[in-house]
Each structure stands twice: as structure tokens, then as C-alpha cells.
Short mmCIF file of C-alpha atoms and ligand atoms in Angstrom, two decimals:
data_model
loop_
_atom_site.label_atom_id
_atom_site.label_comp_id
_atom_site.label_asym_id
_atom_site.label_seq_id
_atom_site.Cartn_x
_atom_site.Cartn_y
_atom_site.Cartn_z
CA MET A 277 -51.04 -29.41 22.75
CA PHE A 278 -47.45 -30.09 24.66
CA THR A 279 -46.28 -28.38 27.64
CA SER A 280 -45.23 -25.06 27.21
CA ARG A 281 -41.29 -24.64 26.64
CA GLU A 282 -39.83 -23.47 29.92
CA ARG A 283 -36.06 -22.52 29.24
CA LYS A 284 -34.16 -23.03 32.31
CA GLN A 285 -30.35 -23.45 31.63
CA THR A 286 -28.93 -25.83 33.61
CA GLU A 287 -25.27 -26.34 34.77
CA VAL A 288 -25.98 -29.82 36.34
CA SER A 289 -23.53 -32.32 34.63
CA PRO A 290 -25.53 -34.54 32.16
CA GLY A 291 -25.31 -37.48 34.35
CA GLN A 292 -26.85 -35.56 37.14
CA GLU A 293 -29.70 -33.39 35.75
CA HIS A 294 -32.32 -36.18 35.61
CA PRO A 295 -33.32 -39.19 38.27
CA LYS A 296 -33.17 -42.18 35.79
CA LYS A 297 -29.61 -43.44 34.35
CA ALA A 298 -28.70 -43.67 31.10
CA PHE A 299 -25.83 -44.54 28.93
CA GLY A 300 -24.45 -44.40 25.13
CA TRP A 301 -21.98 -43.45 22.98
CA ALA A 302 -21.13 -39.60 22.60
CA ALA A 303 -18.64 -37.32 20.36
CA ARG A 304 -17.15 -34.98 22.49
CA ASP A 305 -15.65 -32.51 19.60
CA SER A 306 -15.58 -32.24 15.85
CA SER A 307 -13.15 -35.04 15.66
CA GLY A 308 -16.56 -36.92 15.43
CA VAL A 309 -15.13 -39.95 17.45
CA LEU A 310 -17.49 -41.71 19.69
CA SER A 311 -17.27 -43.30 23.09
CA PRO A 312 -19.17 -44.64 25.96
CA PHE A 313 -21.01 -41.77 27.85
CA LYS A 314 -23.05 -41.86 30.85
CA PHE A 315 -26.07 -39.44 31.38
CA SER A 316 -29.55 -39.33 32.39
CA ARG A 317 -32.88 -39.16 31.47
CA ARG A 318 -36.40 -37.49 32.79
CA GLU A 319 -38.60 -39.65 34.73
CA THR A 320 -41.69 -41.02 32.64
CA GLY A 321 -44.13 -37.89 32.56
CA GLU A 322 -47.60 -38.15 32.51
CA LYS A 323 -47.75 -38.13 28.44
CA ASP A 324 -44.59 -39.95 27.90
CA VAL A 325 -43.62 -43.22 26.74
CA ARG A 326 -40.58 -44.85 27.96
CA PHE A 327 -38.78 -47.91 26.06
CA LYS A 328 -35.88 -50.01 25.98
CA VAL A 329 -33.55 -49.44 23.04
CA LEU A 330 -32.93 -52.41 20.96
CA TYR A 331 -31.84 -51.08 17.82
CA CYS A 332 -30.74 -47.97 16.34
CA GLY A 333 -29.45 -47.03 12.71
CA ILE A 334 -26.73 -45.15 11.74
CA CYS A 335 -27.74 -41.98 9.34
CA HIS A 336 -25.11 -40.01 7.49
CA SER A 337 -26.56 -37.20 9.41
CA ASP A 338 -25.70 -38.61 12.56
CA ILE A 339 -21.91 -38.29 11.01
CA HIS A 340 -22.58 -34.86 9.93
CA MET A 341 -23.48 -34.03 13.48
CA ALA A 342 -20.74 -35.74 15.12
CA LYS A 343 -18.51 -33.85 13.18
CA ASN A 344 -20.39 -30.73 13.67
CA ASP A 345 -20.34 -30.34 9.68
CA TRP A 346 -23.45 -27.82 10.19
CA SER A 347 -22.25 -26.02 12.80
CA THR A 348 -25.02 -26.96 14.89
CA THR A 349 -23.67 -29.59 17.34
CA THR A 350 -23.56 -29.11 21.12
CA TYR A 351 -21.13 -31.48 22.58
CA PRO A 352 -21.46 -33.92 23.77
CA VAL A 353 -23.82 -35.37 21.40
CA VAL A 354 -25.19 -38.99 21.45
CA PRO A 355 -26.52 -39.36 17.99
CA GLY A 356 -29.19 -41.76 16.36
CA HIS A 357 -32.56 -40.74 15.08
CA GLU A 358 -33.55 -44.21 14.09
CA LEU A 359 -34.33 -46.07 17.32
CA VAL A 360 -36.82 -48.69 18.26
CA GLY A 361 -37.26 -50.96 21.09
CA VAL A 362 -40.25 -52.13 23.24
CA VAL A 363 -42.27 -49.80 25.87
CA THR A 364 -41.32 -50.60 29.72
CA GLU A 365 -43.42 -47.63 31.23
CA VAL A 366 -46.38 -45.04 30.16
CA GLY A 367 -47.28 -42.00 31.74
CA CYS A 368 -50.82 -41.56 33.13
CA LYS A 369 -52.31 -39.64 30.33
CA VAL A 370 -50.89 -41.84 27.48
CA LYS A 371 -53.75 -42.93 25.16
CA ASN A 372 -51.97 -44.95 22.19
CA PHE A 373 -49.50 -47.24 23.78
CA LYS A 374 -48.87 -49.55 26.40
CA VAL A 375 -46.13 -51.91 28.03
CA GLY A 376 -44.62 -54.11 25.83
CA ASP A 377 -45.51 -52.21 22.29
CA ARG A 378 -42.86 -52.04 19.51
CA VAL A 379 -42.06 -48.56 18.81
CA GLY A 380 -39.55 -46.18 17.42
CA VAL A 381 -38.25 -42.37 17.53
CA GLY A 382 -37.21 -40.61 14.48
CA CYS A 383 -35.70 -37.36 14.21
CA ILE A 384 -38.05 -35.10 16.40
CA VAL A 385 -39.33 -35.17 19.98
CA GLY A 386 -41.03 -32.24 20.35
CA SER A 387 -42.66 -29.09 18.46
CA ASP A 388 -44.78 -26.10 19.75
CA GLY A 389 -48.11 -27.69 18.75
CA THR A 390 -49.84 -24.45 18.04
CA CYS A 391 -48.08 -23.00 14.87
CA ASP A 392 -49.41 -23.27 11.37
CA ASN A 393 -47.27 -26.21 10.52
CA CYS A 394 -48.09 -28.27 13.80
CA VAL A 395 -52.03 -27.44 13.23
CA HIS A 396 -51.12 -28.95 9.34
CA HIS A 397 -49.33 -32.11 10.77
CA LEU A 398 -45.84 -30.50 9.71
CA GLU A 399 -44.20 -30.76 12.91
CA ASN A 400 -40.96 -31.28 11.28
CA TYR A 401 -41.29 -27.65 9.78
CA CYS A 402 -42.34 -26.03 13.50
CA PRO A 403 -39.97 -23.41 14.22
CA ASN A 404 -39.60 -24.52 17.49
CA VAL A 405 -39.24 -28.21 16.75
CA ILE A 406 -37.06 -30.20 19.01
CA GLN A 407 -34.65 -32.43 17.72
CA THR A 408 -34.08 -35.44 19.15
CA TYR A 409 -30.43 -35.07 19.96
CA SER A 410 -28.42 -31.97 20.23
CA SER A 411 -31.38 -29.99 21.02
CA GLU A 412 -32.68 -28.13 24.01
CA TYR A 413 -35.58 -29.59 25.46
CA TYR A 414 -38.76 -27.83 26.84
CA ASP A 415 -36.78 -28.02 30.63
CA GLY A 416 -33.66 -26.43 28.97
CA THR A 417 -31.57 -29.77 29.30
CA MET A 418 -30.08 -30.99 26.11
CA THR A 419 -31.89 -34.12 24.10
CA TYR A 420 -29.60 -37.33 23.59
CA GLY A 421 -30.37 -39.76 20.90
CA GLY A 422 -30.68 -43.43 20.14
CA TYR A 423 -26.94 -44.76 20.45
CA SER A 424 -28.04 -45.18 23.84
CA ASN A 425 -29.81 -47.91 26.27
CA ASN A 426 -33.50 -46.17 26.96
CA MET A 427 -35.57 -43.33 25.46
CA VAL A 428 -38.15 -41.44 26.93
CA ALA A 429 -40.30 -39.29 24.55
CA ASP A 430 -43.99 -37.25 24.58
CA GLU A 431 -46.29 -40.11 22.84
CA HIS A 432 -46.92 -37.52 20.19
CA PHE A 433 -43.80 -38.38 19.05
CA ILE A 434 -44.01 -41.86 19.22
CA VAL A 435 -44.29 -44.34 15.98
CA ARG A 436 -46.02 -47.78 16.48
CA ILE A 437 -43.69 -50.44 14.63
CA PRO A 438 -46.14 -52.89 12.80
CA ASP A 439 -45.83 -56.33 13.99
CA ASN A 440 -44.89 -58.18 10.63
CA LEU A 441 -41.94 -55.37 10.40
CA PRO A 442 -38.63 -56.94 11.87
CA LEU A 443 -37.28 -54.40 14.38
CA ASP A 444 -33.63 -54.16 13.29
CA CYS A 445 -34.38 -53.31 9.45
CA ALA A 446 -37.41 -51.31 10.31
CA ALA A 447 -35.41 -48.91 12.47
CA PRO A 448 -33.82 -46.85 9.52
CA LEU A 449 -37.46 -46.09 8.12
CA LEU A 450 -37.90 -43.78 11.27
CA CYS A 451 -35.23 -41.23 9.22
CA ALA A 452 -34.33 -42.70 5.81
CA GLY A 453 -38.08 -44.34 5.36
CA ILE A 454 -39.88 -40.70 6.17
CA THR A 455 -37.21 -38.79 4.66
CA THR A 456 -37.70 -40.33 0.83
CA TYR A 457 -41.60 -41.27 1.40
CA SER A 458 -42.79 -37.41 2.27
CA PRO A 459 -41.16 -35.86 -0.92
CA LEU A 460 -42.23 -38.64 -3.53
CA ARG A 461 -45.76 -37.64 -1.96
CA TYR A 462 -45.74 -34.30 -1.37
CA TYR A 463 -44.20 -33.34 -4.81
CA GLY A 464 -46.30 -35.79 -6.65
CA LEU A 465 -43.91 -38.32 -7.47
CA ASP A 466 -46.06 -40.95 -6.88
CA LYS A 467 -47.79 -41.98 -9.88
CA PRO A 468 -47.68 -45.12 -11.54
CA GLY A 469 -45.46 -45.00 -14.69
CA MET A 470 -43.17 -41.99 -13.90
CA HIS A 471 -39.89 -41.88 -14.36
CA LEU A 472 -37.54 -41.43 -11.02
CA GLY A 473 -33.96 -40.68 -10.53
CA VAL A 474 -32.21 -41.75 -7.26
CA ASN A 475 -28.96 -40.09 -6.89
CA GLY A 476 -26.77 -41.57 -4.56
CA LEU A 477 -27.24 -45.37 -3.44
CA GLY A 478 -26.84 -45.16 0.30
CA GLY A 479 -29.00 -45.56 3.14
CA LEU A 480 -31.74 -42.90 1.95
CA GLY A 481 -31.25 -43.87 -1.65
CA HIS A 482 -31.87 -47.53 -1.47
CA VAL A 483 -35.34 -47.06 0.28
CA ALA A 484 -36.45 -44.25 -2.11
CA VAL A 485 -35.64 -47.04 -4.47
CA LYS A 486 -37.82 -49.47 -2.70
CA PHE A 487 -40.92 -46.77 -2.02
CA ALA A 488 -40.85 -45.84 -5.60
CA LYS A 489 -41.11 -49.62 -6.96
CA ALA A 490 -43.82 -49.95 -4.75
CA LEU A 491 -45.77 -46.66 -5.78
CA GLY A 492 -45.17 -48.56 -9.48
CA LEU A 493 -42.55 -45.99 -10.69
CA ASN A 494 -39.87 -46.79 -13.12
CA VAL A 495 -36.97 -46.15 -11.17
CA THR A 496 -33.01 -45.36 -12.53
CA VAL A 497 -30.29 -45.36 -9.90
CA ILE A 498 -27.78 -42.66 -10.37
CA SER A 499 -24.71 -43.52 -8.70
CA THR A 500 -20.63 -42.58 -8.67
CA SER A 501 -20.22 -46.38 -7.51
CA PRO A 502 -20.32 -49.16 -10.52
CA ASN A 503 -20.03 -51.86 -7.71
CA LYS A 504 -23.43 -51.25 -6.76
CA LYS A 505 -25.26 -51.87 -10.08
CA LYS A 506 -25.98 -55.61 -9.65
CA ALA A 507 -27.68 -54.99 -6.33
CA ALA A 508 -29.45 -52.04 -7.51
CA ILE A 509 -30.85 -53.83 -10.37
CA GLU A 510 -30.88 -57.33 -9.22
CA HIS A 511 -32.06 -57.06 -5.56
CA LEU A 512 -33.54 -53.77 -5.28
CA HIS A 513 -35.27 -54.30 -8.56
CA ALA A 514 -34.32 -50.58 -9.79
CA ASP A 515 -34.87 -50.70 -13.72
CA ALA A 516 -31.85 -49.09 -14.72
CA PHE A 517 -28.45 -48.00 -13.08
CA LEU A 518 -26.57 -44.61 -14.47
CA LEU A 519 -22.96 -44.16 -13.56
CA SER A 520 -22.92 -40.63 -12.98
CA THR A 521 -19.07 -40.51 -13.87
CA ASP A 522 -19.69 -41.89 -17.39
CA GLN A 523 -20.67 -38.61 -19.42
CA ASP A 524 -22.24 -40.94 -22.49
CA GLN A 525 -24.43 -42.66 -19.99
CA MET A 526 -25.56 -39.19 -18.54
CA GLN A 527 -25.73 -37.80 -22.19
CA ALA A 528 -28.15 -40.82 -23.17
CA ALA A 529 -30.28 -40.09 -20.34
CA VAL A 530 -30.79 -36.13 -21.14
CA GLY A 531 -34.50 -35.07 -20.57
CA THR A 532 -36.20 -38.51 -19.31
CA MET A 533 -36.69 -38.17 -15.75
CA ASP A 534 -39.93 -36.58 -13.80
CA GLY A 535 -38.24 -36.06 -10.61
CA ILE A 536 -34.81 -37.22 -8.88
CA ILE A 537 -34.38 -37.48 -5.20
CA ASP A 538 -30.87 -36.35 -4.31
CA THR A 539 -29.16 -37.70 -1.26
CA VAL A 540 -25.71 -37.10 -2.00
CA PRO A 541 -24.18 -35.71 1.34
CA THR A 542 -21.52 -33.52 -0.46
CA VAL A 543 -21.40 -30.76 -2.37
CA ARG A 544 -22.09 -31.83 -6.15
CA PRO A 545 -23.26 -30.02 -9.45
CA LEU A 546 -26.95 -29.80 -10.06
CA GLU A 547 -26.61 -29.03 -13.67
CA PRO A 548 -26.09 -32.69 -14.64
CA LEU A 549 -29.12 -33.59 -12.55
CA ILE A 550 -31.57 -30.79 -13.72
CA ASN A 551 -30.60 -31.86 -17.50
CA LEU A 552 -31.95 -35.55 -17.13
CA LEU A 553 -35.23 -34.07 -16.16
CA LYS A 554 -38.08 -33.88 -18.73
CA THR A 555 -39.98 -30.15 -19.00
CA ASN A 556 -41.60 -29.65 -15.63
CA GLY A 557 -39.53 -31.87 -13.93
CA LYS A 558 -37.90 -31.69 -10.23
CA VAL A 559 -34.98 -32.24 -8.43
CA VAL A 560 -35.64 -33.10 -4.52
CA THR A 561 -32.22 -32.41 -2.75
CA ILE A 562 -32.48 -34.01 0.51
CA GLY A 563 -28.81 -34.54 0.85
CA ILE A 564 -27.28 -32.04 3.24
CA ALA A 565 -23.78 -30.74 2.48
CA ALA A 566 -21.81 -28.78 4.87
CA LYS A 567 -21.50 -25.99 2.09
CA PRO A 568 -24.29 -24.36 -0.30
CA LEU A 569 -24.66 -26.11 -3.86
CA ASP A 570 -24.21 -23.94 -6.85
CA LEU A 571 -27.83 -23.21 -8.26
CA PRO A 572 -27.63 -23.06 -12.15
CA VAL A 573 -30.78 -20.89 -13.09
CA LEU A 574 -30.66 -20.97 -17.06
CA PRO A 575 -31.36 -24.55 -17.28
CA LEU A 576 -34.15 -24.40 -14.94
CA ASP A 577 -35.77 -21.86 -16.62
CA LEU A 578 -35.76 -23.31 -19.78
CA GLY A 579 -37.39 -26.20 -18.77
CA ARG A 580 -39.70 -24.78 -16.29
CA LYS A 581 -37.91 -27.20 -13.89
CA MET A 582 -37.74 -27.06 -10.20
CA ILE A 583 -34.96 -27.54 -7.64
CA ALA A 584 -36.78 -28.17 -4.28
CA GLY A 585 -36.09 -29.57 -0.88
CA SER A 586 -37.58 -31.58 1.92
CA ALA A 587 -36.91 -32.36 5.66
CA ILE A 588 -38.41 -35.70 7.24
CA GLY A 589 -42.00 -35.64 7.73
CA GLY A 590 -44.77 -34.98 10.17
CA MET A 591 -45.74 -37.36 12.59
CA LYS A 592 -49.00 -38.31 11.12
CA GLU A 593 -47.10 -39.06 7.88
CA THR A 594 -44.12 -40.93 9.44
CA GLN A 595 -47.07 -43.25 10.90
CA GLU A 596 -48.37 -43.71 7.12
CA MET A 597 -45.18 -44.21 5.97
CA ILE A 598 -44.60 -46.99 8.43
CA ASP A 599 -47.68 -48.69 7.78
CA PHE A 600 -47.34 -48.49 3.85
CA ALA A 601 -43.92 -50.26 4.36
CA ALA A 602 -45.68 -52.83 6.33
CA GLU A 603 -48.31 -53.37 3.85
CA HIS A 604 -45.65 -53.65 0.95
CA ASN A 605 -42.87 -55.46 3.12
CA ILE A 606 -40.25 -52.73 3.11
CA THR A 607 -37.55 -52.35 4.98
CA ALA A 608 -33.98 -51.19 4.61
CA ASP A 609 -31.02 -53.58 3.73
CA ILE A 610 -28.94 -53.52 7.04
CA GLU A 611 -25.59 -54.93 8.41
CA VAL A 612 -25.95 -55.45 12.10
CA ILE A 613 -23.18 -54.20 14.09
CA PRO A 614 -21.83 -53.97 17.67
CA ILE A 615 -21.51 -50.76 19.45
CA ASP A 616 -17.78 -50.77 19.72
CA TYR A 617 -17.43 -50.90 15.78
CA LEU A 618 -19.24 -47.35 15.47
CA ASN A 619 -16.51 -45.27 14.59
CA THR A 620 -15.39 -47.56 12.00
CA ALA A 621 -18.89 -47.81 10.63
CA MET A 622 -19.06 -44.31 10.11
CA GLU A 623 -15.79 -44.31 8.44
CA ARG A 624 -17.03 -46.78 6.12
CA VAL A 625 -20.05 -44.67 5.63
CA VAL A 626 -18.04 -41.53 4.34
CA LYS A 627 -16.41 -44.19 2.26
CA LYS A 628 -19.91 -45.46 0.36
CA ASP A 629 -18.72 -48.96 2.04
CA VAL A 630 -22.04 -49.85 3.35
CA ARG A 631 -25.12 -52.12 1.94
CA PHE A 632 -27.24 -49.97 2.65
CA ARG A 633 -27.42 -49.01 6.29
CA PHE A 634 -25.45 -49.91 9.59
CA VAL A 635 -27.80 -50.78 12.68
CA ILE A 636 -26.22 -51.14 15.74
CA ASP A 637 -27.38 -53.90 18.20
CA ILE A 638 -27.93 -51.94 21.22
CA GLU A 639 -29.63 -54.45 23.21
CA ASN A 640 -27.03 -57.14 23.04
CA THR A 641 -23.91 -54.94 22.86
CA LEU A 642 -24.15 -51.54 24.72
CA ASN A 643 -24.50 -52.90 28.09
CA SER A 644 -21.35 -54.61 28.06
CA SER A 645 -19.55 -51.87 26.39
CA CYS A 646 -19.83 -49.29 29.32
P1 LIG B 1251 -25.19 -42.68 2.88
O1 LIG B 1251 -25.63 -43.85 3.00
O2 LIG B 1251 -23.82 -42.26 3.15
O3 LIG B 1251 -25.49 -42.29 1.27
C1 LIG B 1251 -25.27 -41.34 0.34
C2 LIG B 1251 -24.90 -41.69 -0.88
O4 LIG B 1251 -24.66 -40.69 -1.81
C3 LIG B 1251 -23.41 -42.82 -0.78
O5 LIG B 1251 -24.16 -44.09 -0.73
C4 LIG B 1251 -23.21 -42.73 -2.26
O6 LIG B 1251 -24.08 -43.26 -3.25
C5 LIG B 1251 -23.40 -40.98 -2.81
N1 LIG B 1251 -22.26 -40.50 -2.85
C6 LIG B 1251 -21.69 -39.40 -3.57
N2 LIG B 1251 -20.87 -39.05 -3.48
C7 LIG B 1251 -20.77 -39.30 -2.35
C8 LIG B 1251 -19.43 -38.81 -1.23
N3 LIG B 1251 -18.41 -37.89 -1.61
N4 LIG B 1251 -19.15 -39.10 -0.20
C9 LIG B 1251 -20.35 -39.92 0.23
N5 LIG B 1251 -21.78 -40.51 -0.30
C10 LIG B 1251 -21.17 -39.92 -1.72
O7 LIG B 1251 -26.04 -41.37 3.46
P2 LIG B 1251 -27.67 -41.25 4.13
O8 LIG B 1251 -27.59 -41.72 5.30
O9 LIG B 1251 -28.37 -41.80 2.87
O10 LIG B 1251 -27.77 -39.52 4.12
C11 LIG B 1251 -27.64 -38.88 2.91
C12 LIG B 1251 -27.82 -37.42 2.87
O11 LIG B 1251 -29.16 -36.98 3.31
C13 LIG B 1251 -26.68 -36.99 4.04
O12 LIG B 1251 -26.42 -35.61 4.00
C14 LIG B 1251 -27.93 -36.80 5.33
O13 LIG B 1251 -27.32 -35.73 6.12
C15 LIG B 1251 -28.78 -36.21 4.56
N6 LIG B 1251 -30.27 -36.50 5.15
C16 LIG B 1251 -31.18 -35.25 4.99
C17 LIG B 1251 -32.23 -35.62 5.53
C18 LIG B 1251 -33.54 -34.27 5.61
O14 LIG B 1251 -34.80 -34.73 6.04
N7 LIG B 1251 -33.46 -33.58 4.22
C19 LIG B 1251 -32.65 -36.76 6.21
C20 LIG B 1251 -31.51 -37.78 6.60
C21 LIG B 1251 -30.72 -37.57 5.96
P3 LIG B 1251 -23.25 -43.81 -4.78
O15 LIG B 1251 -22.03 -44.81 -4.07
O16 LIG B 1251 -24.22 -44.74 -5.21
O17 LIG B 1251 -22.93 -42.74 -5.28
ZN1 LIG B 1252 -31.47 -39.32 9.37
#
């Protein structure tokens, strides 16, 4: 389905390897500090969609990657996998998009198109998946993400943003949205009346609450931050708020939940979450810490419980998620920032000080900073 991967190593500098100029912000080393960066992008290929980036969300994964937390980063890295904008050019074989369309790109921009996962619309699990940034593309050059002024991608990896969703607060759906929607669906945590816990009320967590409420679930936010209770209950309409550092509150909720979406980005104990589950309950760990978590087997076995994982979603499901969000008026709660606030914003995310996603105003602030 896609161009076969030809791995050509290139020694040319990022600014020279392709004909189209691009600029953004990149981290150069594991300090994770970002600064302006000139690079280039390919010409619009026959199946490619090129777009002007208007907004890009800051996912905690961008911070993990900027700091090489997972030992997978290639520097310089231009993060950003929640990017949205307006189409400026399409290739001659593009079927579904035209100039002027509102579009976005999430975490992936390529896959082999032939493996069992791709055939089943699970490009996200393809062994040859190409990430939006810090991945090697088919031509051997590195991919660069959405903290940049323009983007080009195969139309298969382009998502249409419905007209009723404002672009700035729709941007985080491209990662935070699909990463929480997909496990709710796949693990059957989508039946009205089920009791869902959402551990960590950050970018992913607050979108998980919104999807779960739209699906008719009874939602409890599990949080380390007492000052998020008001927003959780009054604004996000969660049914309950559990302070995970309060042993009495945690004890009172033991055995009450059908499932938990666990979004915490650092090493955390799983046993308190397992204890919150009913028999047959599931903890879906989507927060990815830099080090492995301990797996307590006994409390799992004694309740036939499950610890599960999930990573973003396939392209078909991503479009389905965006359309579901449009139908239910679900967007992220965001704080729009100029690009030169990026490093401060990332520090604030690490300190749990964001309500609930930072989104960079690329259109109005990136050009002037370079
Ligand atoms: P985020 O906005 O920083 O939210 C994480 C939340 O976890 C925080 O707001 C905080 O909520 C809670 N938390 C508890 N202990 C924490 C600590 N020591 N440091 C920071 N936060 C802590 O992050 P995010 O963008 O939602 O991403 C969450 C995780 O999911 C990251 O590890 C990210 O890499 C991962 N992720 C995975 C996928 C996937 O496909 N599986 C996709 C995207 C992101 P409270 O204040 O409520 O405790
Ligand atoms: Zn992300």
C-alpha cells in the first residue's frame, strides 16, 4: 500500500537534505532544552498532503523524548505529535483531501501496510511503524514533528478535523484523544454504568474523563493533586475524586471499579490500583515511565484481574475517535502558549502544573522566533 522502505543513510545536514525549507524548535541533547532549528522537508509526493501547521499540543511523551527518557531519541529532535493545520498542497494521487481542508497528524506517519497489524487497521502496532518524529523515514532521513511551521505526510496518516471542532483544542485529540479512546473501546470499558477510574488528571487523563462520561460511564478521578478536585467534579463532571495519597479514601474504594486508565508518567505502585478493581477488572497502563513497574502477581490472580497496555490507535480508529469527539463536543481544555514559552511549559507539565494541555500557537509565534 505504501512506498517500500528504502533505507538510504544520508550525511547531509537537516537543512539541506530536502528541497522544502522548514523551521521549528528542537532539543539537541538529553537536557531536553529546546531552541530554534532550521531543517527541511520533502517535496509533496503524489500521495502526500502538505499543510501549514497552526497549533501543536505538548504531550508528556514529547518531554520523555526530548530528554531521551526511553533511550530511543535521535538528536536533534523536533517533538510534536498533536499537530493541526490547513492543507496547502496535495499530490496528484491524493483522494481524500484538498487545499484548504482542516487536518491533523498524530503519532505516526508511516507503516509497512502489509503486515497483519496494518491489514487489520492497527498501523500503530506495525513492526515497521514510523513515528512522527525521531524515526527513520523510508528514504533514510529522520522524521521531524509538529513544533514546526509545515508538515508533509502520506494521506493515509492524515486525519480530518470536523468543522465544529476548534483547531487549537482539537489538536490534543490526535494523541491524548486516541490513546484514551482506543483502550476504552478495545477493553470493553465503554458500557454505560460501568465504573472507571482515571489515574492522573493531566493531558491524557482529562480527555479520558470526557470520553468516559460521553459513553455513560461512572468516572472516578484518582489523583495526587487535591487542588484538581474542583475542576474534576465541577468542570469535567467526574462523579468522584479519589486522592491517591489518602489511605482512608483509597481503602474505602477497594473493589469498586471495572477498569482503570492509568496515565501516570513516572514509576508508581500498581497494587493500590489493582486493589480498587472488582473481580475481572482491568488496569490499562498507558503512562510510560522511564523504568519498569513492579508487577504484583498475587493480587491479580486472586481477583482474575488484568494489567494491560495500549498505544495510541490505528488511523481508522483515530478518525472514528475525532468524529465521536465532534459529535459529543469533546475537545481538550488547553492553555495556548507562544513557542518561546516552550521550555517553561515543559517544566510546568513535569510539575503537574497544567490545566490540562499546553498547545503552542505555531502560526502566530513560530515565524517571529526564528
Ligand atoms: P501529563 O499531562 O503530565 O499528565 C500526567 C498526570 O499524571 C499528571 O497531571 C498527574 O496527575 C499524574 N502524576 C502522578 N505522579 C506524577 C509525577 N510524579 N509526575 C508527573 N505527573 C504525575 O502527561 P500526559 O501527556 O497525559 O501523558 C501521560 C503519560 O502517558 C506519559 O508517560 C506519556 O508518555 C504517556 N503516553 C502514552 C501513550 C501511549 O500510546 N501509551 C500516548 C501518549 C502519552 P495528578 O496531578 O492528577 O496526580
Ligand atoms: Zn502523545
